[in-house]
Tab-separated table of C-alpha atoms and ligand atoms in Angstrom:
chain	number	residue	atom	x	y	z
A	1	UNK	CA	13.155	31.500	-26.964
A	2	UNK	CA	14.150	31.852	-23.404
A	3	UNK	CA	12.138	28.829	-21.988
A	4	UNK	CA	13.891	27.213	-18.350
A	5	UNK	CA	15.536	23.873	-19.289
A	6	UNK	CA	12.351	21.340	-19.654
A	7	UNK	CA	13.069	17.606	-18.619
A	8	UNK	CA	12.884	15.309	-21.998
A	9	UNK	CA	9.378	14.997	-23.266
A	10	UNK	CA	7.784	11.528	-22.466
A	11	UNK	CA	7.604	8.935	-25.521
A	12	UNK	CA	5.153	9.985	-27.989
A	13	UNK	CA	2.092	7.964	-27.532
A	14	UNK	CA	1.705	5.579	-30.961
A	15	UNK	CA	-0.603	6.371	-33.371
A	16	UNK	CA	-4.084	5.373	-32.972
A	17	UNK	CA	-3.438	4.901	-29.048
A	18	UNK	CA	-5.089	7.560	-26.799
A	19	UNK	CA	-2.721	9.327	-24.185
A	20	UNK	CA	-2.481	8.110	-21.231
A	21	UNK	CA	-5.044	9.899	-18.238
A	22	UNK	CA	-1.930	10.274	-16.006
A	23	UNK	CA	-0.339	12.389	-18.942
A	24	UNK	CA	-3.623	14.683	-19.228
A	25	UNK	CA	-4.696	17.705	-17.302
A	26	UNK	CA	-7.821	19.768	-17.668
A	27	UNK	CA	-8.064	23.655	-16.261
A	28	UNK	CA	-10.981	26.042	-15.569
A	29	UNK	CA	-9.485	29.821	-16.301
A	30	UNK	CA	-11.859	31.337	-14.214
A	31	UNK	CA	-11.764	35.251	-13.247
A	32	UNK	CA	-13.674	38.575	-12.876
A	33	UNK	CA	-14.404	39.929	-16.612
A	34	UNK	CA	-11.486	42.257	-17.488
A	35	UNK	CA	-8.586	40.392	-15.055
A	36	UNK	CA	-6.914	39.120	-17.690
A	37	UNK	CA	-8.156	36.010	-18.869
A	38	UNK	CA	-7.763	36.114	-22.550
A	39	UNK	CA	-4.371	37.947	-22.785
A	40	UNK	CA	-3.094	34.971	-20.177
A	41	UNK	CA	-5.047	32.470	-22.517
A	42	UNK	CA	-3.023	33.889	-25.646
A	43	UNK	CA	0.548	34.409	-23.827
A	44	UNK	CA	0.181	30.729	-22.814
A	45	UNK	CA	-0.561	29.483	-26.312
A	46	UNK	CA	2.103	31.623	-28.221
A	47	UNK	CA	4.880	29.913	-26.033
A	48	UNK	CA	3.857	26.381	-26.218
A	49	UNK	CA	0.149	25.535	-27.711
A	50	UNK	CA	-0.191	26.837	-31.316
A	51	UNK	CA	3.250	26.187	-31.971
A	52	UNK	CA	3.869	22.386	-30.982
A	53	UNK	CA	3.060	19.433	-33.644
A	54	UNK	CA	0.255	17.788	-32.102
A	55	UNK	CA	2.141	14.207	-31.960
A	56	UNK	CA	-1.256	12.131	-32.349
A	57	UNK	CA	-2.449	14.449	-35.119
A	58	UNK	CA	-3.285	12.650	-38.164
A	59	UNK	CA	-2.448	15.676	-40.435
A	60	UNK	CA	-1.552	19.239	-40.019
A	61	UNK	CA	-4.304	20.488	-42.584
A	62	UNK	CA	-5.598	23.861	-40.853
A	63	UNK	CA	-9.291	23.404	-41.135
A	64	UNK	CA	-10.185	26.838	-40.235
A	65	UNK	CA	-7.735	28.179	-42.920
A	66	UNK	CA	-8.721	25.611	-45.612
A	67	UNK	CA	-11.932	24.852	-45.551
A	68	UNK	CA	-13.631	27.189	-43.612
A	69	UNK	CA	-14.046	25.162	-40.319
A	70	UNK	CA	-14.925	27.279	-36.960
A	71	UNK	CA	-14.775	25.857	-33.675
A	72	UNK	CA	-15.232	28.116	-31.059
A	73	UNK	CA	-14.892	25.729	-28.408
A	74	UNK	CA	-13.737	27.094	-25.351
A	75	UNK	CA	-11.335	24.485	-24.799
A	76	UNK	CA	-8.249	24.934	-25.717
A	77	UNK	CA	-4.984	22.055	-25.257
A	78	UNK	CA	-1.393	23.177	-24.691
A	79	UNK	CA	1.346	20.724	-24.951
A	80	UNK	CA	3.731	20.894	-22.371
A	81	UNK	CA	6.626	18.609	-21.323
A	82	UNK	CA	5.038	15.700	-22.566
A	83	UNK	CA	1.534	16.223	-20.934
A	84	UNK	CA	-1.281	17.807	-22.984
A	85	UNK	CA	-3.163	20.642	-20.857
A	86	UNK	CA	-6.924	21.377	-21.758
A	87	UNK	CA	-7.671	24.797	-20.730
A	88	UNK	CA	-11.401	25.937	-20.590
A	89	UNK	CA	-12.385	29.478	-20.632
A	90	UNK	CA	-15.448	29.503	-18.354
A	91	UNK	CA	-17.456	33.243	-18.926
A	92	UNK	CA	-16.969	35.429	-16.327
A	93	UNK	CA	-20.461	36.482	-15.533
A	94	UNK	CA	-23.277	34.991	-13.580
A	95	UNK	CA	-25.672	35.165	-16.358
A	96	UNK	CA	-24.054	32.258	-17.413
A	97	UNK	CA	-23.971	29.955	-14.435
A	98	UNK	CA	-24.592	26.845	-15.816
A	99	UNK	CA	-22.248	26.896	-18.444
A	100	UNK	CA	-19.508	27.716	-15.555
A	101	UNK	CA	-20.994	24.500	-13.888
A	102	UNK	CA	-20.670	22.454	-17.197
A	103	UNK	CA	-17.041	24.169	-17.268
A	104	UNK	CA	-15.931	23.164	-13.487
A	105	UNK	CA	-17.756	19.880	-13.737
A	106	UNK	CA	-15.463	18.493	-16.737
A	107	UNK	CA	-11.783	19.424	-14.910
A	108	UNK	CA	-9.975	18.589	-12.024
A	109	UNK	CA	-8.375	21.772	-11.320
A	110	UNK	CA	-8.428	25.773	-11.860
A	111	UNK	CA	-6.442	29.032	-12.660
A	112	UNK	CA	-8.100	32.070	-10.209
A	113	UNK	CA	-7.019	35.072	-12.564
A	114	UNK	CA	-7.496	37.878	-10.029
A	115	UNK	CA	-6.171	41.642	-11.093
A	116	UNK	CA	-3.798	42.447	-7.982
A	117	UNK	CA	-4.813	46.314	-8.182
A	118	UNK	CA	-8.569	45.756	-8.089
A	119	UNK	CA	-8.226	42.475	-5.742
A	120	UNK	CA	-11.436	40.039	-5.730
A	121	UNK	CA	-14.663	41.183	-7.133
A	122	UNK	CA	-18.433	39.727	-7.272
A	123	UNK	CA	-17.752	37.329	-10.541
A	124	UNK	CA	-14.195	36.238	-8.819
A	125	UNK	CA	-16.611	34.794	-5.893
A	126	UNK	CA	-19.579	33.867	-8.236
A	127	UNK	CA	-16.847	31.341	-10.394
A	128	UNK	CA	-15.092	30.598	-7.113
A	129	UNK	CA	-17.987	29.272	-5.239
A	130	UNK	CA	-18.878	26.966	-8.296
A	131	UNK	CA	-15.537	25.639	-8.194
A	132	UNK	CA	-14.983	25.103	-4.654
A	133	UNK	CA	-18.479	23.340	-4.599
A	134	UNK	CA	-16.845	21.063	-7.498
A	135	UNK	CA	-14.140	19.871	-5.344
A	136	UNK	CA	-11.307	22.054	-7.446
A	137	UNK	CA	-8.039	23.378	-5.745
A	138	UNK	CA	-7.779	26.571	-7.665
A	139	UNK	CA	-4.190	28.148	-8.310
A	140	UNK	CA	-4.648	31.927	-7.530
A	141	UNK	CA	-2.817	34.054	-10.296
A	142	UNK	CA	-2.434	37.488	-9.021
A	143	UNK	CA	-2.426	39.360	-12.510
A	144	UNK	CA	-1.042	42.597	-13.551
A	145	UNK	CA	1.396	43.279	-11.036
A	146	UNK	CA	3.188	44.983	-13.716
A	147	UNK	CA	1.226	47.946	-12.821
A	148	UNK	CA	3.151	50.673	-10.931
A	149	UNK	CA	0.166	50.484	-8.099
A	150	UNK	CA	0.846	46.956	-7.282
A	151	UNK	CA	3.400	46.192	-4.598
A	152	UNK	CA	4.315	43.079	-2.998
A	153	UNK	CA	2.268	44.316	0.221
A	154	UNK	CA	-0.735	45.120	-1.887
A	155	UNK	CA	-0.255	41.220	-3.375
A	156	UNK	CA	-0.496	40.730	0.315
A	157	UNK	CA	-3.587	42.491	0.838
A	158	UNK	CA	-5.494	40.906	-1.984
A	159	UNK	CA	-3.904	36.918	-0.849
A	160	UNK	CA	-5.934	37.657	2.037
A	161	UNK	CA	-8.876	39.184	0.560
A	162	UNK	CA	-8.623	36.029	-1.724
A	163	UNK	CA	-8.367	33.488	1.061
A	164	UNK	CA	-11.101	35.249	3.423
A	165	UNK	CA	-13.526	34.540	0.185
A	166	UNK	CA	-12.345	31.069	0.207
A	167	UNK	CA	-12.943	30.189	4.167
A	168	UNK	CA	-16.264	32.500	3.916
A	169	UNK	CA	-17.417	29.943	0.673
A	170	UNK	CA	-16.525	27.039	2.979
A	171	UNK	CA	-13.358	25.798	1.245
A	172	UNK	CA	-11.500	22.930	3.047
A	173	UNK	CA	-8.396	22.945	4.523
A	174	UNK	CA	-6.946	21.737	1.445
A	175	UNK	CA	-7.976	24.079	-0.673
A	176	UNK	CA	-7.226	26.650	1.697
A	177	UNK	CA	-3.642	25.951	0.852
A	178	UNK	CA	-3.577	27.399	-2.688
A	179	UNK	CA	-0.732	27.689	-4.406
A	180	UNK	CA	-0.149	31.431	-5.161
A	181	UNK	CA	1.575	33.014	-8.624
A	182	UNK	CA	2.230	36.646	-9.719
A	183	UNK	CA	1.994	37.630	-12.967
A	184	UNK	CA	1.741	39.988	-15.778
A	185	UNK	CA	-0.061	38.291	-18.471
A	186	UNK	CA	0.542	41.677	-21.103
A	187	UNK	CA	4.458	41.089	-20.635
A	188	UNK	CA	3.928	37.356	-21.081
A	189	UNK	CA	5.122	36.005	-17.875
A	190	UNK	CA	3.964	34.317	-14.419
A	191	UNK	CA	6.045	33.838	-11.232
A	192	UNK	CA	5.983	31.497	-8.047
A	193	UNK	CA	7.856	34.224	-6.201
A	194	UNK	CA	6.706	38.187	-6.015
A	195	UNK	CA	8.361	40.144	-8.815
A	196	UNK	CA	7.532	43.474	-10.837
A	197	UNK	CA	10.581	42.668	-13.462
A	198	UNK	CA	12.007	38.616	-13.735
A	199	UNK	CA	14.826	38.588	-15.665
A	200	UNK	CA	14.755	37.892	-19.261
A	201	UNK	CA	15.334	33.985	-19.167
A	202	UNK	CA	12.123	34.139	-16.809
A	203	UNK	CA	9.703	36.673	-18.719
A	204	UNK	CA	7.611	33.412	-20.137
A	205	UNK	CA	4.889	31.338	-18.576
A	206	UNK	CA	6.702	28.082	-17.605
A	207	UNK	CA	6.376	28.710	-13.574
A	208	UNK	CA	2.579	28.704	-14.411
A	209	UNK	CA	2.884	25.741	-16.766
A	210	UNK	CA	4.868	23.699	-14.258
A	211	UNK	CA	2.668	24.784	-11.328
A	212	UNK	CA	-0.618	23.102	-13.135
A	213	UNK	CA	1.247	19.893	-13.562
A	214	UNK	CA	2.371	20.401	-10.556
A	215	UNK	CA	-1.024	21.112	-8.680
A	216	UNK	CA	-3.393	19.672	-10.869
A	217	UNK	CA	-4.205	16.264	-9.873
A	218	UNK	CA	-4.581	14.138	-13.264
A	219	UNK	CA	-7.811	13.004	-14.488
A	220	UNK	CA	-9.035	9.357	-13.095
A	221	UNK	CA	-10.563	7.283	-15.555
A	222	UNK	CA	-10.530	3.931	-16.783
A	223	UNK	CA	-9.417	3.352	-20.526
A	224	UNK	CA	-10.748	-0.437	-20.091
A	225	UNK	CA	-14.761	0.003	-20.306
A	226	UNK	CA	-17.120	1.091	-22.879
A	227	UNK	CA	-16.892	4.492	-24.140
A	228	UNK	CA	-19.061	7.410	-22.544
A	229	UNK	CA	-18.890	11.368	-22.716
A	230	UNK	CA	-21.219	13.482	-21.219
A	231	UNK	CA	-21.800	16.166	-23.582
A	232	UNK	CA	-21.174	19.839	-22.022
A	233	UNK	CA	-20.755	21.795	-25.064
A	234	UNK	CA	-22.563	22.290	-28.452
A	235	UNK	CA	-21.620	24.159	-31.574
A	236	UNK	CA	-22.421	23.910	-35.593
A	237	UNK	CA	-20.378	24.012	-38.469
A	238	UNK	CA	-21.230	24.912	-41.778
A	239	UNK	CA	-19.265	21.402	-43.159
A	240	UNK	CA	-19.373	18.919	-40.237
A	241	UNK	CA	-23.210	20.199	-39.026
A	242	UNK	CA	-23.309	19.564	-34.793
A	243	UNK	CA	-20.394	19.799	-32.927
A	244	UNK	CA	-20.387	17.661	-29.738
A	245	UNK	CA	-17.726	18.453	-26.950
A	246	UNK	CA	-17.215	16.780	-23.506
A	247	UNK	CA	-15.080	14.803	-21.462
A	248	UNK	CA	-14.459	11.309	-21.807
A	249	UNK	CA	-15.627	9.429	-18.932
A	250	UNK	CA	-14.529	6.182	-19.524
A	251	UNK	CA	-13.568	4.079	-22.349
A	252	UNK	CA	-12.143	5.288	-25.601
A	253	UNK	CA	-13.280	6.762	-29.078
A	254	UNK	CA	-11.866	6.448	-32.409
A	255	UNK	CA	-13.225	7.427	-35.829
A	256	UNK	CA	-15.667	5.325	-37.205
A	257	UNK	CA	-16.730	3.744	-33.811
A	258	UNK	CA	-20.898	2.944	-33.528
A	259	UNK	CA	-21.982	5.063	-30.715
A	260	UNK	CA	-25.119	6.366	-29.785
A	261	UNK	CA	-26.420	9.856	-28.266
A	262	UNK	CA	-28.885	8.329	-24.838
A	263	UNK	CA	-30.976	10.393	-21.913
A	264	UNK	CA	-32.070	10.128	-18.919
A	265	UNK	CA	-35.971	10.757	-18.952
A	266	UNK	CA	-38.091	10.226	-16.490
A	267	UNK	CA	-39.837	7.012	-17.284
A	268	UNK	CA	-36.143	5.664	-18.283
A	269	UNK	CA	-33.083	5.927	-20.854
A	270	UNK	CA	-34.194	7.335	-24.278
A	271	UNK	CA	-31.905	6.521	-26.937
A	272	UNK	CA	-31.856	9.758	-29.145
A	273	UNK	CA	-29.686	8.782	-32.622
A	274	UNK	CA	-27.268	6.419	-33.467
A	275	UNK	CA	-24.625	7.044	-36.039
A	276	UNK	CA	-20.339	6.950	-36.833
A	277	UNK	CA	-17.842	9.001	-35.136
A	278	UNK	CA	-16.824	10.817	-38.354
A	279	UNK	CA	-14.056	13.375	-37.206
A	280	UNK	CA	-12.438	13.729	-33.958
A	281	UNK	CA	-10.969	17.297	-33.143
A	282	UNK	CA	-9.096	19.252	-30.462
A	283	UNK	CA	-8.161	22.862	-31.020
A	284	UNK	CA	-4.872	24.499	-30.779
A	285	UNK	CA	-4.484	28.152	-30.412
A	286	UNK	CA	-6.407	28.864	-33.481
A	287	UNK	CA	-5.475	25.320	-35.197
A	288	UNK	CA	-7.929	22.112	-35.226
A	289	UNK	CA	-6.009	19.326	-34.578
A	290	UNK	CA	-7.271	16.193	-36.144
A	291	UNK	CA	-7.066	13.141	-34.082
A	292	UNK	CA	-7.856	9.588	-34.970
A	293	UNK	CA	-8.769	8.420	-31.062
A	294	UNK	CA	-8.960	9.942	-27.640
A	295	UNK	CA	-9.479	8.436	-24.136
A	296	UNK	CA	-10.967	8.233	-20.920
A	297	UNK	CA	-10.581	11.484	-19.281
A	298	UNK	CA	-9.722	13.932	-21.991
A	299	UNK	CA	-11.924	16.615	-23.522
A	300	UNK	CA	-12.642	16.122	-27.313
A	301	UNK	CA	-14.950	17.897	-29.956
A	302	UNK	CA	-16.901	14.869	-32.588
A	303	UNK	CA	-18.485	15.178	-35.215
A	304	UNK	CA	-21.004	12.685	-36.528
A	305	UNK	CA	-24.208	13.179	-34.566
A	306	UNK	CA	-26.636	15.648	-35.277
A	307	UNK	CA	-29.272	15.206	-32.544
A	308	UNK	CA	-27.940	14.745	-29.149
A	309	UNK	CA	-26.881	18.181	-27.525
A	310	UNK	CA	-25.792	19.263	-23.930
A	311	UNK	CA	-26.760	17.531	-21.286
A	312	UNK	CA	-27.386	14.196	-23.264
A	313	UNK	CA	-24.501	11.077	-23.208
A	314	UNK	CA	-22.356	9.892	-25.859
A	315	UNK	CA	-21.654	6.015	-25.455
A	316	UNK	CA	-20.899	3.195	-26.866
A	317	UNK	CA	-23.819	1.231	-28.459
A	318	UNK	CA	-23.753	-1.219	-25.998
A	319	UNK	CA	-24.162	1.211	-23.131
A	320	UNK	CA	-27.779	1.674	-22.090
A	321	UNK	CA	-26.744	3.869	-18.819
A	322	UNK	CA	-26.786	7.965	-19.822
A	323	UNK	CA	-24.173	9.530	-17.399
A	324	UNK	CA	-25.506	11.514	-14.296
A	325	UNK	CA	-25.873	15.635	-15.632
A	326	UNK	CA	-24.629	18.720	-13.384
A	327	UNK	CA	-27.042	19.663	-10.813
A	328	UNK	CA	-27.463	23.284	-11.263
A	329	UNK	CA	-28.217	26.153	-8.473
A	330	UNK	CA	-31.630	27.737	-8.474
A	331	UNK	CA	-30.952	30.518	-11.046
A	332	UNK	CA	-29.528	33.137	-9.062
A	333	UNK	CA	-31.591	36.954	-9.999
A	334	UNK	CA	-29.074	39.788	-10.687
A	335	UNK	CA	-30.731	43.475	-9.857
A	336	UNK	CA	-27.873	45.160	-11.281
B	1	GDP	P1	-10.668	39.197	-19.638
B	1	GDP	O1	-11.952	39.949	-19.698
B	1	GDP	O2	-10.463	38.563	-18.304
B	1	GDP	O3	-10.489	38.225	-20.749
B	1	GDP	O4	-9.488	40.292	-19.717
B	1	GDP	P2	-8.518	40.703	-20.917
B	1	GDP	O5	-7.461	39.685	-21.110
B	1	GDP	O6	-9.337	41.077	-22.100
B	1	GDP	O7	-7.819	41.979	-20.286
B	1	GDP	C1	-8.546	43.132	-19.916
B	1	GDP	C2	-7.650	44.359	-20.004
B	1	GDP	O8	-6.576	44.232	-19.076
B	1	GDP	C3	-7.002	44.509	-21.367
B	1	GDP	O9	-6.944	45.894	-21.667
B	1	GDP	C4	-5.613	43.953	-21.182
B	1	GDP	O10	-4.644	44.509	-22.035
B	1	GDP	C5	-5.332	44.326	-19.740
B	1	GDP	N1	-4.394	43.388	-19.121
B	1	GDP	C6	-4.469	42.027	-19.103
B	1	GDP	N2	-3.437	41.516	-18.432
B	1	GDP	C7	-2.675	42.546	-18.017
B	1	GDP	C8	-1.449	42.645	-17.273
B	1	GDP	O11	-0.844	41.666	-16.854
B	1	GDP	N3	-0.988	43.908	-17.008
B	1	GDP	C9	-1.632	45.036	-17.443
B	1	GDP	N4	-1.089	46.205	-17.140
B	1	GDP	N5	-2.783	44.960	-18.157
B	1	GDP	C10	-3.288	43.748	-18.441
């Protein structure tokens, strides 16, 4: 398939043991509306996420196919050279500016899909700003360079643009230094070096792939503690009823684990429901991958609560602490 020669995957983790944090990375795909998000989403998972055997999955049955199970969680995992990349699709429009927050708030890094014809625009700095306020060190993908108005100087041009909106957002020095890629998500590929045509062996997304392990610092979290999950995302299904989708903060879950859905209120915790952790899922491509535990830094989707939603903490019974929330910006108002 005309991948570069990967190194030999790590061990598979055993069954029943979640992957190590130092094997995990989770990604923000963050961009102006039209840049090229979702064609770079799907290139990505036709060479190495729908594909792959999840090695903890329990079974291969395709939920969605089978019985009629949706998730439209917008996190998606892509296995690659024995680490597991969770990419989250944050919406590219500031009508939505909490759910970016939620979005930058759960990872530790971030793809900048810009279109190198059109250069930055006012959602590139809207998403930007949230994740440079989160800490992130986004990777700048210069997309569509493919097109026959994009030159290396006009990749040039829009670095700059790109790292003027940085400095003017009041990015450190550190993530001044971002890591620049060009790429044409239509043909399916991504390069560390400026190129209208890589040759055939290099017309697939591994630069990109190896650039987020590369760049990405892994999640830190502590498998040893009680498990907790701040709850970021919420969806139903017809079978399985709510949804629940976050990233692990500490500890780990497994199926059948006691834990309890808690809040902050103002006059102290509120414990909301308790109940059984009754499926654990992760999606690939357009697969659900069953899993029978997960751990401390990793983003998961249970099922087995139907009260708590976002916002609200997922914990272990004997936790009595709900995790702090993300602060949000005064809503900004759009006149346009
Ligand atoms: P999103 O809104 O960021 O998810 O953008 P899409 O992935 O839907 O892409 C928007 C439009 O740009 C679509 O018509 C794509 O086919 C086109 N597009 C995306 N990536 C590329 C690329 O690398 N080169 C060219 N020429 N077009 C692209």
């Amino acid at each position: 398939r005309g991948f570069s020669a990967a190194p030999a995957p790590a061990p598979a983790a055993a069954p029943g043991s979640p992957l190590d944090p130092s094997r995990l990375r989770n990604v923000a795909v963050i961009a102006h509306v039209d840049h090229g998000k979702t064609t770079l989403m799907d290139r990505l998972l036709r060479q190495c996420g729908a594909d792959i055997p999840h090695e903890r999955a329990l079974d291969s049955i395709t939920l969605e196919r089978e019985r009629g199970i949706t998730i439209a969680s917008k996190v998606t995992s892509i296995s690659w050279k024995g680490s597991e990349l969770n990419m989250v699709d944050t919406p590219g429009h500031a009508d939505f500016g909490g759910e970016v927050e939620r979005v930058v708030g759960m990872v530790e890094g971030a793809i900048l899909v810009v279109d190198a014809g059109e250069g930055p625009l006012a959602q590139t700095k809207f998403v930007l700003a949230k994740a440079l306020k989160y800490g992130l060190r986004p990777i700048l993908l210069l997309n569509k360079v493919d097109r026959p108005a994009v030159s290396e100087e006009r990749c040039n041009e829009v670095e700059s643009l790109v790292f003027d909106l940085f400095a003017n957002l009041g990015a450190s020095e550190e993530q001044l230094d971002f890591p620049v890629l060009y790429a044409s998500a239509k043909e399916g590929w991504a390069s560390s070096t400026f190129t209208k045509n890589p040759p055939d062996e290099a017309k697939n997304m591994s630069e990109l792939l190896d650039a987020i392990i590369k760049h990405v610092p892994p999640p830190t979290a502590s498998l040893e503690a009680p498990f907790q999950m701040l709850v970021s995302m919420m969806e139903r299904d017809f079978y399985l009823g709510r949804i629940l989708t976050g990233r692990i903060s500490l500890g780990v879950i497994r199926i059948g684990d006691r834990v309890h859905g808690i809040r902050n209120t103002p006059s102290g915790v509120e414990k909301i429901e308790e109940g059984k952790v009754v499926k654990l899922m992760k999606k690939k491509g357009t697969n659900i991958s069953l899993v029978d535990s997960a751990g401390a830094g990793d983003i998961i989707s249970m099922a087995g609560l139907s009260s708590p939603s976002i916002g609200h903490t997922v914990a272990n019974v004997e936790v009595m602490t709900a995790l702090p929330t993300v602060e949000l910006d005064p809503p900004t108002i759009s006149m346009t």
